[in-house]
CSV table of C-alpha atoms and ligand atoms in Angstrom, one decimal:
chain,number,residue,atom,x,y,z
A,564,MET,CA,-101.0,106.7,68.5
A,565,THR,CA,-101.6,103.7,66.4
A,566,ALA,CA,-98.8,100.9,66.0
A,567,LYS,CA,-98.5,101.7,62.5
A,568,GLY,CA,-98.0,104.7,63.7
A,569,LEU,CA,-95.3,103.7,66.6
A,570,ARG,CA,-93.3,102.5,63.7
A,571,TRP,CA,-93.2,105.3,61.4
A,572,PHE,CA,-91.8,107.1,64.1
A,573,GLN,CA,-90.1,104.6,65.2
A,574,SER,CA,-88.4,105.2,61.5
A,575,GLY,CA,-87.3,108.4,62.2
A,576,HIS,CA,-89.5,110.5,60.8
A,577,PRO,CA,-90.4,113.6,63.1
A,578,TRP,CA,-93.8,113.8,61.8
A,579,ILE,CA,-96.6,112.3,63.6
A,580,PHE,CA,-99.7,112.1,60.3
A,581,SER,CA,-104.0,112.4,61.9
A,582,SER,CA,-104.8,109.6,61.3
A,583,ASP,CA,-102.5,107.6,63.1
A,584,ILE,CA,-103.9,109.5,66.1
A,585,VAL,CA,-106.0,106.9,68.2
A,586,ALA,CA,-107.6,109.7,71.3
A,587,LYS,CA,-106.3,113.1,72.0
A,588,GLU,CA,-106.8,114.7,76.6
A,589,THR,CA,-106.2,118.2,74.3
A,590,ASN,CA,-107.2,119.6,70.4
A,591,GLU,CA,-106.0,122.7,71.5
A,592,PRO,CA,-102.8,123.7,69.7
A,593,GLY,CA,-99.2,123.3,71.2
A,594,LEU,CA,-96.6,121.0,73.2
A,595,VAL,CA,-98.4,117.7,73.9
A,596,THR,CA,-96.7,114.1,74.8
A,597,LEU,CA,-97.2,111.6,72.3
A,598,LEU,CA,-97.7,107.8,74.0
A,599,GLY,CA,-97.6,104.1,71.8
A,600,PRO,CA,-100.0,102.1,71.6
A,601,LYS,CA,-99.5,100.7,75.3
A,602,SER,CA,-99.8,104.9,77.0
A,603,GLU,CA,-95.9,104.8,77.0
A,604,PHE,CA,-93.6,108.0,76.4
A,605,CYS,CA,-92.7,108.3,72.6
A,606,ALA,CA,-91.2,112.4,72.9
A,607,GLN,CA,-93.1,115.8,72.6
A,608,ALA,CA,-93.8,117.1,70.3
A,609,LEU,CA,-96.3,120.8,68.7
A,610,TYR,CA,-99.8,119.7,67.4
A,611,SER,CA,-102.4,120.3,65.9
A,612,PRO,CA,-105.0,120.3,65.3
A,613,HIS,CA,-106.5,121.8,61.4
A,614,SER,CA,-103.3,120.0,59.3
A,615,LYS,CA,-102.7,116.3,58.7
A,616,ILE,CA,-100.0,116.7,59.9
A,617,ALA,CA,-101.1,116.4,63.9
A,618,CYS,CA,-97.1,116.7,65.5
A,619,ARG,CA,-94.1,117.3,65.2
A,620,ILE,CA,-91.0,115.9,67.0
A,621,LEU,CA,-90.1,118.4,69.8
A,622,THR,CA,-87.4,116.2,70.9
A,623,ARG,CA,-88.0,112.6,71.9
A,624,GLU,CA,-87.0,113.1,75.3
A,625,LYS,CA,-89.1,113.7,78.9
A,626,GLU,CA,-86.9,117.0,78.6
A,627,THR,CA,-88.6,119.7,79.6
A,628,ILE,CA,-89.2,122.8,76.9
A,629,ASP,CA,-89.0,126.0,78.6
A,630,ARG,CA,-87.9,129.2,77.2
A,631,ALA,CA,-83.9,127.6,77.5
A,632,TRP,CA,-84.5,124.8,75.8
A,633,TRP,CA,-86.1,126.4,72.6
A,634,GLN,CA,-83.1,129.4,73.2
A,635,LYS,CA,-80.4,126.0,72.9
A,636,LYS,CA,-81.3,124.7,69.4
A,637,ILE,CA,-82.6,128.1,67.5
A,638,GLY,CA,-77.8,128.2,69.3
A,639,ALA,CA,-77.0,125.2,67.7
A,640,ALA,CA,-79.2,126.1,64.1
A,641,LEU,CA,-76.6,129.5,64.3
A,642,GLN,CA,-73.9,128.5,65.4
A,643,LYS,CA,-74.4,125.3,62.0
A,644,ARG,CA,-74.3,128.5,59.7
A,645,ARG,CA,-71.3,130.7,61.4
A,646,ALA,CA,-69.2,127.2,60.8
A,647,LEU,CA,-70.6,126.6,57.2
A,648,ASN,CA,-68.6,130.4,55.7
A,649,VAL,CA,-71.8,130.9,53.3
A,650,PRO,CA,-70.7,133.2,50.8
A,651,SER,CA,-73.4,135.4,51.2
A,652,ASN,CA,-75.8,138.0,53.9
A,653,ALA,CA,-78.5,136.5,52.9
A,654,LYS,CA,-79.0,133.1,54.7
A,655,ARG,CA,-81.1,130.6,55.9
A,656,LEU,CA,-80.6,130.5,59.4
A,657,VAL,CA,-83.0,127.8,61.0
A,658,PHE,CA,-84.6,125.9,58.6
A,659,ALA,CA,-87.1,123.7,60.2
A,660,GLU,CA,-87.1,119.5,60.8
A,661,ALA,CA,-83.9,120.2,59.9
A,662,ASP,CA,-82.8,122.3,62.5
A,663,GLY,CA,-85.4,120.2,65.1
A,664,LEU,CA,-87.0,123.6,65.0
A,665,PRO,CA,-89.7,122.1,63.2
A,666,SER,CA,-92.1,124.5,60.8
A,667,LEU,CA,-89.3,127.3,61.6
A,668,ILE,CA,-87.9,129.3,59.3
A,669,VAL,CA,-85.7,131.8,60.0
A,670,ASP,CA,-84.1,133.7,57.2
A,671,ALA,CA,-81.0,136.7,57.9
A,672,TYR,CA,-81.1,139.4,54.8
A,673,GLY,CA,-78.1,141.2,56.4
A,674,PRO,CA,-78.5,143.2,59.0
A,675,TYR,CA,-82.7,142.1,59.0
A,676,LEU,CA,-84.7,138.7,60.3
A,677,VAL,CA,-87.7,137.5,58.4
A,678,VAL,CA,-88.7,134.1,60.6
A,679,GLN,CA,-92.2,132.1,59.7
A,680,THR,CA,-93.9,130.0,62.0
A,681,LEU,CA,-95.8,127.6,59.8
A,682,SER,CA,-98.1,125.5,62.1
A,683,ALA,CA,-100.3,125.9,64.9
A,684,GLY,CA,-98.4,124.3,67.2
A,685,LEU,CA,-95.3,126.5,66.6
A,686,GLU,CA,-97.7,129.8,66.0
A,687,LYS,CA,-97.9,129.1,70.5
A,688,PHE,CA,-94.4,130.1,70.8
A,689,LYS,CA,-94.6,132.2,68.4
A,690,GLU,CA,-93.2,135.3,70.9
A,691,THR,CA,-90.9,133.2,72.9
A,692,ILE,CA,-88.8,132.4,69.2
A,693,PHE,CA,-88.7,136.4,68.6
A,694,ASP,CA,-88.1,137.3,71.7
A,695,ILE,CA,-85.2,134.7,72.1
A,696,LEU,CA,-83.5,136.0,68.1
A,697,LYS,CA,-83.3,139.3,69.1
A,698,SER,CA,-81.3,138.8,72.5
A,699,MET,CA,-79.2,136.4,70.2
A,700,ILE,CA,-78.4,138.8,66.9
A,701,ASP,CA,-77.3,142.0,67.1
A,702,ALA,CA,-80.6,142.8,63.8
A,703,GLU,CA,-82.6,145.8,62.8
A,704,GLY,CA,-85.4,144.4,62.9
A,705,ILE,CA,-87.6,141.5,62.6
A,706,LEU,CA,-90.2,141.0,59.8
A,707,GLU,CA,-92.9,138.7,60.5
A,708,ARG,CA,-93.8,136.9,56.8
A,709,ASN,CA,-96.7,133.9,58.2
A,710,ASP,CA,-97.8,135.0,55.0
A,711,ALA,CA,-97.1,131.8,52.8
A,712,PRO,CA,-100.7,130.1,52.3
A,713,ILE,CA,-99.4,126.5,53.8
A,714,ARG,CA,-100.7,128.3,56.7
A,715,LYS,CA,-104.5,127.8,55.6
A,716,LYS,CA,-104.3,124.0,56.5
A,717,GLU,CA,-103.1,125.0,60.0
A,718,ASN,CA,-106.3,127.1,59.9
A,719,LEU,CA,-103.5,130.2,61.2
A,720,PRO,CA,-104.1,133.8,59.9
A,721,LEU,CA,-101.8,135.0,57.6
A,722,ILE,CA,-99.7,137.4,59.4
A,723,LYS,CA,-97.7,140.0,57.9
A,724,GLN,CA,-96.1,142.4,60.4
A,725,CYS,CA,-92.8,143.0,61.8
A,726,VAL,CA,-92.3,142.3,65.6
A,727,ALA,CA,-88.6,143.8,66.8
A,728,GLY,CA,-87.5,146.8,64.9
A,729,GLU,CA,-87.6,148.9,61.9
A,730,VAL,CA,-87.7,146.7,58.3
A,731,PRO,CA,-87.3,149.2,55.5
A,732,LYS,CA,-89.6,148.1,52.9
A,733,GLN,CA,-86.2,146.8,50.4
A,734,THR,CA,-82.9,145.9,51.0
A,735,ILE,CA,-80.3,145.4,49.5
A,736,ILE,CA,-78.3,142.5,50.1
A,737,GLU,CA,-74.6,140.8,48.6
A,738,GLU,CA,-74.1,137.1,47.3
A,739,SER,CA,-71.0,136.0,45.9
A,740,GLY,CA,-69.2,138.9,45.2
A,741,LEU,CA,-72.7,140.5,43.2
A,742,LYS,CA,-75.8,142.2,45.1
A,743,PHE,CA,-80.0,141.9,44.6
A,744,ALA,CA,-82.0,144.2,45.9
A,745,VAL,CA,-84.5,142.2,48.7
A,746,ASP,CA,-88.6,143.1,48.6
A,747,LEU,CA,-88.4,142.1,52.5
A,748,TRP,CA,-92.4,142.3,52.3
A,749,GLU,CA,-92.6,141.6,48.9
A,750,GLY,CA,-90.7,139.0,47.2
A,751,GLN,CA,-91.4,136.2,46.8
A,752,LYS,CA,-90.5,133.4,50.2
A,753,THR,CA,-89.2,135.3,52.7
A,754,GLY,CA,-88.2,137.8,49.7
A,755,ALA,CA,-85.7,135.6,47.3
A,756,PHE,CA,-85.3,131.7,47.1
A,757,LEU,CA,-81.3,131.1,49.1
A,758,ASP,CA,-82.0,127.5,48.1
A,759,GLN,CA,-80.5,127.0,44.9
A,760,ARG,CA,-77.1,130.3,46.2
A,761,ASP,CA,-75.0,128.0,46.3
A,762,ASN,CA,-76.5,126.6,42.0
A,763,ARG,CA,-76.8,129.9,41.3
A,764,ILE,CA,-72.3,129.8,42.1
A,765,PHE,CA,-71.4,127.2,40.4
A,766,ALA,CA,-73.3,128.1,37.4
A,767,GLY,CA,-71.6,131.7,37.6
A,768,PHE,CA,-68.0,128.9,36.3
A,769,LYS,CA,-70.6,127.0,34.1
A,770,ALA,CA,-72.4,129.2,31.7
A,771,GLU,CA,-70.9,130.6,28.3
A,772,GLY,CA,-70.8,132.3,25.4
A,773,LYS,CA,-74.6,133.0,24.4
A,774,ALA,CA,-77.0,132.0,27.7
A,775,LEU,CA,-80.8,131.0,28.6
A,776,ASP,CA,-81.7,131.9,32.1
A,777,VAL,CA,-85.5,130.4,31.5
A,778,PHE,CA,-87.9,131.5,34.6
A,779,SER,CA,-85.5,134.2,35.5
A,780,TYR,CA,-87.3,135.4,38.9
A,781,GLU,CA,-84.7,138.3,39.6
A,782,GLY,CA,-82.1,137.9,37.5
A,783,TRP,CA,-80.2,136.0,40.2
A,784,PHE,CA,-78.9,133.0,38.2
A,785,ALA,CA,-79.3,135.7,35.5
A,786,CYS,CA,-76.4,138.1,36.8
A,787,HIS,CA,-74.1,135.3,38.4
A,788,MET,CA,-74.2,134.0,34.8
A,789,ALA,CA,-73.6,137.0,33.3
A,790,LYS,CA,-70.0,136.8,34.5
A,791,LYS,CA,-68.1,134.7,32.1
A,792,ALA,CA,-70.7,134.0,29.2
A,793,ASP,CA,-71.0,137.3,26.2
A,794,SER,CA,-74.6,137.4,26.0
A,795,VAL,CA,-78.0,136.0,29.0
A,796,LEU,CA,-81.5,135.8,28.3
A,797,CYS,CA,-83.7,136.1,30.9
A,798,VAL,CA,-87.6,134.6,30.0
A,799,GLU,CA,-90.0,136.1,33.2
A,800,SER,CA,-93.6,135.9,32.7
A,801,SER,CA,-93.2,138.1,35.3
A,802,LYS,CA,-93.5,142.6,34.2
A,803,LYS,CA,-92.8,142.9,38.8
A,804,SER,CA,-89.8,140.3,38.4
A,805,ALA,CA,-88.8,141.7,34.3
A,806,GLU,CA,-88.4,144.8,35.8
A,807,ARG,CA,-86.0,144.2,38.7
A,808,ILE,CA,-83.8,142.2,36.6
A,809,LEU,CA,-82.9,145.2,34.2
A,810,GLU,CA,-82.2,146.8,37.8
A,811,ASN,CA,-79.7,144.0,38.9
A,812,ALA,CA,-77.9,144.0,35.6
A,813,LYS,CA,-78.0,147.4,36.0
A,814,ARG,CA,-76.3,147.3,40.1
A,815,ASN,CA,-73.7,144.3,38.8
A,816,GLY,CA,-72.3,146.8,35.9
A,817,LEU,CA,-74.4,143.5,33.8
A,818,GLU,CA,-76.1,145.9,31.6
A,819,ASN,CA,-75.0,145.3,28.7
A,820,LYS,CA,-75.2,141.9,28.7
A,821,ILE,CA,-78.6,140.4,30.3
A,822,SER,CA,-81.9,141.0,28.1
A,823,VAL,CA,-85.4,139.9,29.6
A,824,GLU,CA,-88.2,138.8,27.5
A,825,THR,CA,-91.4,138.5,29.1
A,826,ALA,CA,-92.8,135.7,28.1
A,827,ASP,CA,-94.5,132.5,29.2
A,828,ALA,CA,-91.8,130.2,29.2
A,829,PHE,CA,-93.2,127.5,27.4
A,830,ASP,CA,-94.2,129.5,24.2
A,831,PHE,CA,-91.0,132.0,24.3
A,832,LEU,CA,-89.5,127.4,24.0
A,833,LYS,CA,-91.4,126.7,21.6
A,834,ASN,CA,-91.0,130.1,19.1
A,835,ALA,CA,-87.3,129.7,20.3
A,836,ASP,CA,-87.7,126.0,18.5
A,837,HIS,CA,-89.3,126.2,16.5
A,838,THR,CA,-87.6,129.6,14.9
A,839,GLY,CA,-83.2,128.2,15.8
A,840,GLN,CA,-83.0,130.0,18.2
A,841,HIS,CA,-79.1,129.0,19.6
A,842,PHE,CA,-78.2,128.8,23.0
A,843,ASN,CA,-74.4,127.9,24.8
A,844,THR,CA,-75.6,127.4,28.0
A,845,VAL,CA,-79.5,127.0,29.1
A,846,ASN,CA,-80.5,127.6,33.4
A,847,LEU,CA,-84.4,125.6,34.0
A,848,ASP,CA,-85.2,127.3,37.3
A,849,PRO,CA,-89.9,126.5,37.4
A,850,PRO,CA,-91.6,127.1,40.1
A,851,ALA,CA,-93.3,123.9,41.6
A,852,PHE,CA,-95.4,122.0,38.7
A,853,ILE,CA,-96.3,119.2,40.7
A,854,LYS,CA,-97.7,120.2,44.5
A,855,THR,CA,-99.8,117.3,44.7
A,856,THR,CA,-99.4,113.8,44.1
A,857,SER,CA,-101.7,114.5,41.5
A,858,GLU,CA,-100.2,117.0,40.0
A,859,ARG,CA,-98.1,114.5,38.5
A,860,GLU,CA,-99.1,113.5,34.7
A,861,ARG,CA,-99.1,117.3,34.5
A,862,GLY,CA,-96.5,118.1,35.4
A,863,TYR,CA,-94.7,115.0,34.3
A,864,ARG,CA,-95.5,116.4,30.8
A,865,GLY,CA,-94.7,119.9,31.7
A,866,TYR,CA,-91.3,119.5,33.1
A,867,LYS,CA,-90.5,116.8,29.7
A,868,GLU,CA,-91.7,120.3,26.9
A,869,ILE,CA,-89.3,122.6,29.2
A,870,ASN,CA,-86.7,119.8,29.2
A,871,LEU,CA,-86.5,118.8,25.3
A,872,ARG,CA,-87.4,121.6,24.2
A,873,ALA,CA,-83.8,123.1,25.9
A,874,MET,CA,-81.7,119.9,24.8
A,875,LYS,CA,-82.7,121.6,21.1
A,876,LEU,CA,-81.8,125.1,22.1
A,877,LEU,CA,-77.7,124.0,23.1
A,878,LYS,CA,-75.0,124.4,20.3
A,879,PRO,CA,-72.5,121.4,20.0
A,880,LYS,CA,-71.5,120.6,23.3
A,881,GLY,CA,-73.7,123.3,24.5
A,882,THR,CA,-74.5,122.4,28.8
A,883,LEU,CA,-77.9,122.4,30.7
A,884,ILE,CA,-78.9,123.4,33.9
A,885,THR,CA,-81.7,122.1,35.2
A,886,SER,CA,-83.9,122.4,38.6
A,887,SER,CA,-86.6,120.7,40.1
A,888,CYS,CA,-88.7,122.3,43.7
A,889,SER,CA,-91.2,119.1,43.4
A,890,PHE,CA,-91.3,117.1,46.5
A,891,HIS,CA,-93.4,114.1,44.8
A,892,PHE,CA,-91.6,114.7,41.4
A,893,SER,CA,-88.1,112.0,43.2
A,894,LYS,CA,-85.3,112.0,41.8
A,895,SER,CA,-85.1,108.8,40.3
A,896,ASP,CA,-87.7,110.8,38.4
A,897,PHE,CA,-86.2,113.7,37.5
A,898,GLU,CA,-83.2,111.8,36.2
A,899,GLY,CA,-86.6,108.6,33.8
A,900,MET,CA,-87.7,112.6,32.6
A,901,LEU,CA,-84.6,113.8,31.7
A,902,GLU,CA,-83.7,110.4,29.4
A,903,GLU,CA,-87.0,110.3,28.3
A,904,ALA,CA,-85.7,114.0,26.7
A,905,ALA,CA,-82.7,112.5,25.5
A,906,HIS,CA,-84.3,110.8,24.7
A,907,ASP,CA,-86.9,112.9,21.9
A,908,ALA,CA,-83.9,115.1,21.3
A,909,ASN,CA,-81.4,112.5,20.1
A,910,VAL,CA,-78.2,113.8,23.4
A,911,ASP,CA,-76.6,111.7,24.9
A,912,LEU,CA,-76.2,113.8,28.7
A,913,ASN,CA,-73.2,113.5,30.5
A,914,LEU,CA,-73.8,114.3,34.0
A,915,ILE,CA,-71.7,117.6,35.4
A,916,ALA,CA,-73.1,118.0,39.0
A,917,GLY,CA,-76.3,116.7,40.7
A,918,THR,CA,-77.0,119.2,43.8
A,919,GLY,CA,-79.6,119.9,45.8
A,920,ALA,CA,-80.1,122.6,48.4
A,921,ALA,CA,-77.8,125.2,49.1
A,922,LEU,CA,-75.5,124.2,52.7
A,923,ASP,CA,-77.2,126.2,55.0
A,924,HIS,CA,-80.9,123.7,54.3
A,925,PRO,CA,-78.9,121.0,55.5
A,926,THR,CA,-81.3,117.6,55.0
A,927,LEU,CA,-82.7,114.6,57.0
A,928,PRO,CA,-82.6,111.1,55.8
A,929,GLN,CA,-85.0,110.0,57.7
A,930,PHE,CA,-87.0,113.5,56.6
A,931,PRO,CA,-87.4,113.5,52.6
A,932,GLU,CA,-90.0,115.8,51.9
A,933,GLY,CA,-87.1,118.0,53.6
A,934,ASP,CA,-84.8,116.9,50.5
A,935,TYR,CA,-87.2,118.4,47.6
A,936,LEU,CA,-84.4,120.9,45.3
A,937,LYS,CA,-83.2,118.9,42.4
A,938,CYS,CA,-80.3,120.3,40.0
A,939,TYR,CA,-78.5,118.9,37.5
A,940,PHE,CA,-75.3,120.5,35.6
A,941,LEU,CA,-75.2,118.2,32.2
A,942,ALA,CA,-73.3,118.6,29.5
A,943,VAL,CA,-75.4,117.8,26.2
A,944,ALA,CA,-74.2,116.6,22.8
A,945,ALA,CA,-75.0,114.8,19.7
A,946,ARG,CA,-75.9,111.6,19.7
A,947,SER,CA,-73.7,110.0,17.0
B,2009,SAH,N1,-84.1,131.4,39.9
B,2009,SAH,C1,-85.0,132.0,39.8
B,2009,SAH,C2,-86.1,131.6,41.4
B,2009,SAH,C3,-87.0,131.3,39.8
B,2009,SAH,S1,-88.5,131.3,40.6
B,2009,SAH,C4,-84.1,132.6,41.5
B,2009,SAH,O1,-83.1,132.1,41.6
B,2009,SAH,O2,-84.5,133.3,42.5
B,2009,SAH,C5,-89.1,131.2,39.1
B,2009,SAH,C6,-90.1,132.2,38.6
B,2009,SAH,O3,-90.7,131.4,37.9
B,2009,SAH,C7,-91.2,133.2,39.3
B,2009,SAH,O4,-89.9,134.8,38.8
B,2009,SAH,C8,-92.2,133.7,38.5
B,2009,SAH,O5,-92.9,134.1,37.7
B,2009,SAH,C9,-91.5,132.8,37.5
B,2009,SAH,N2,-93.0,131.8,36.6
B,2009,SAH,C10,-93.5,130.7,36.7
B,2009,SAH,N3,-94.5,130.7,35.5
B,2009,SAH,C11,-93.9,131.4,34.5
B,2009,SAH,C12,-94.2,131.0,33.6
B,2009,SAH,N4,-95.5,130.6,33.3
B,2009,SAH,N5,-93.2,131.9,32.1
B,2009,SAH,C13,-92.4,132.5,32.6
B,2009,SAH,N6,-91.9,133.1,34.1
B,2009,SAH,C14,-92.7,132.4,35.0
């Protein structure tokens, strides 16, 4: 590795980029030893020959990486989750780098596990990992959801298959007293957006009056909000998700409070603004508008537009709940955008809470890439 690579490595970051690798003894994906510019031992890592992220560090020690090592690391991740008392049976058991298990995701949906191995280096160990999960967790089935497009960057095939027991198309999970259907084989990510759980629960405490949930997916925010609000209008562009919102509403006896508009959020917000509609609570949880740095300007405009419209739609003393899951849109970018939108909407913002992903998605200070989700709860008041 280069001297620049070594400085980066010493900062504690768990990745080494291909541009910092000067010589290789092998081009095979899998476990490698990472050496510094003077051929000194630095770490043991997972190597990906086709990705810009060439090495993902497993350990900075000279320990043996065998089945027992994987078992110990997975065991530690499970132990961490037990201590959290997550208020749901849908939870993240392993969150990749944050658990010292780079590119490995393990989510539990009730008795089913959904696993992703998202790098070529880790792919070599996936059978061992499935086997360890089988032995450590009494799951009814394990689903390999390796259909994430990010695997293409690793030159890995997209795979979706049951690797243990049986995995049904759908299961019902419980999240803080509410029940939701999860399409294990087809749902977004590993089936649902588990990272927003704690924010959904808090939104359930903060929502009131007439509420609006924009980019609803399957209505999980909406159901939480409807516990306290008088009504929740969901805006979602996917017809299939829109149908699922109504099913989830019914499942929780909230069908009288929740309605859905299958529409483009930008069109809906513009029209609602022009026709003078007003809400007490607005939740915005869009998909990532900025996936690469080149999308920053367009994405910024997108975030500003929806937040500006939402601020204008709020009744006096309304609450805005607004999220961004774009890593390339930092906390300060997001806050700057909110300030600009507030200025244009002629409102003042008072921060109720600024949060991130749910507690079972821990973050490491030396790995900002894992800290992608931002969520702000804001009291919005007309500027005097
Ligand atoms: N709040 C959800 C997750 C939202 S994911 C939860 O907590 O589970 C983003 C959702 O926005 C997806 O369901 C996607 O279909 C929808 N979406 C994406 N672009 C949209 C657009 N332009 N208008 C409306 N919905 C959109």
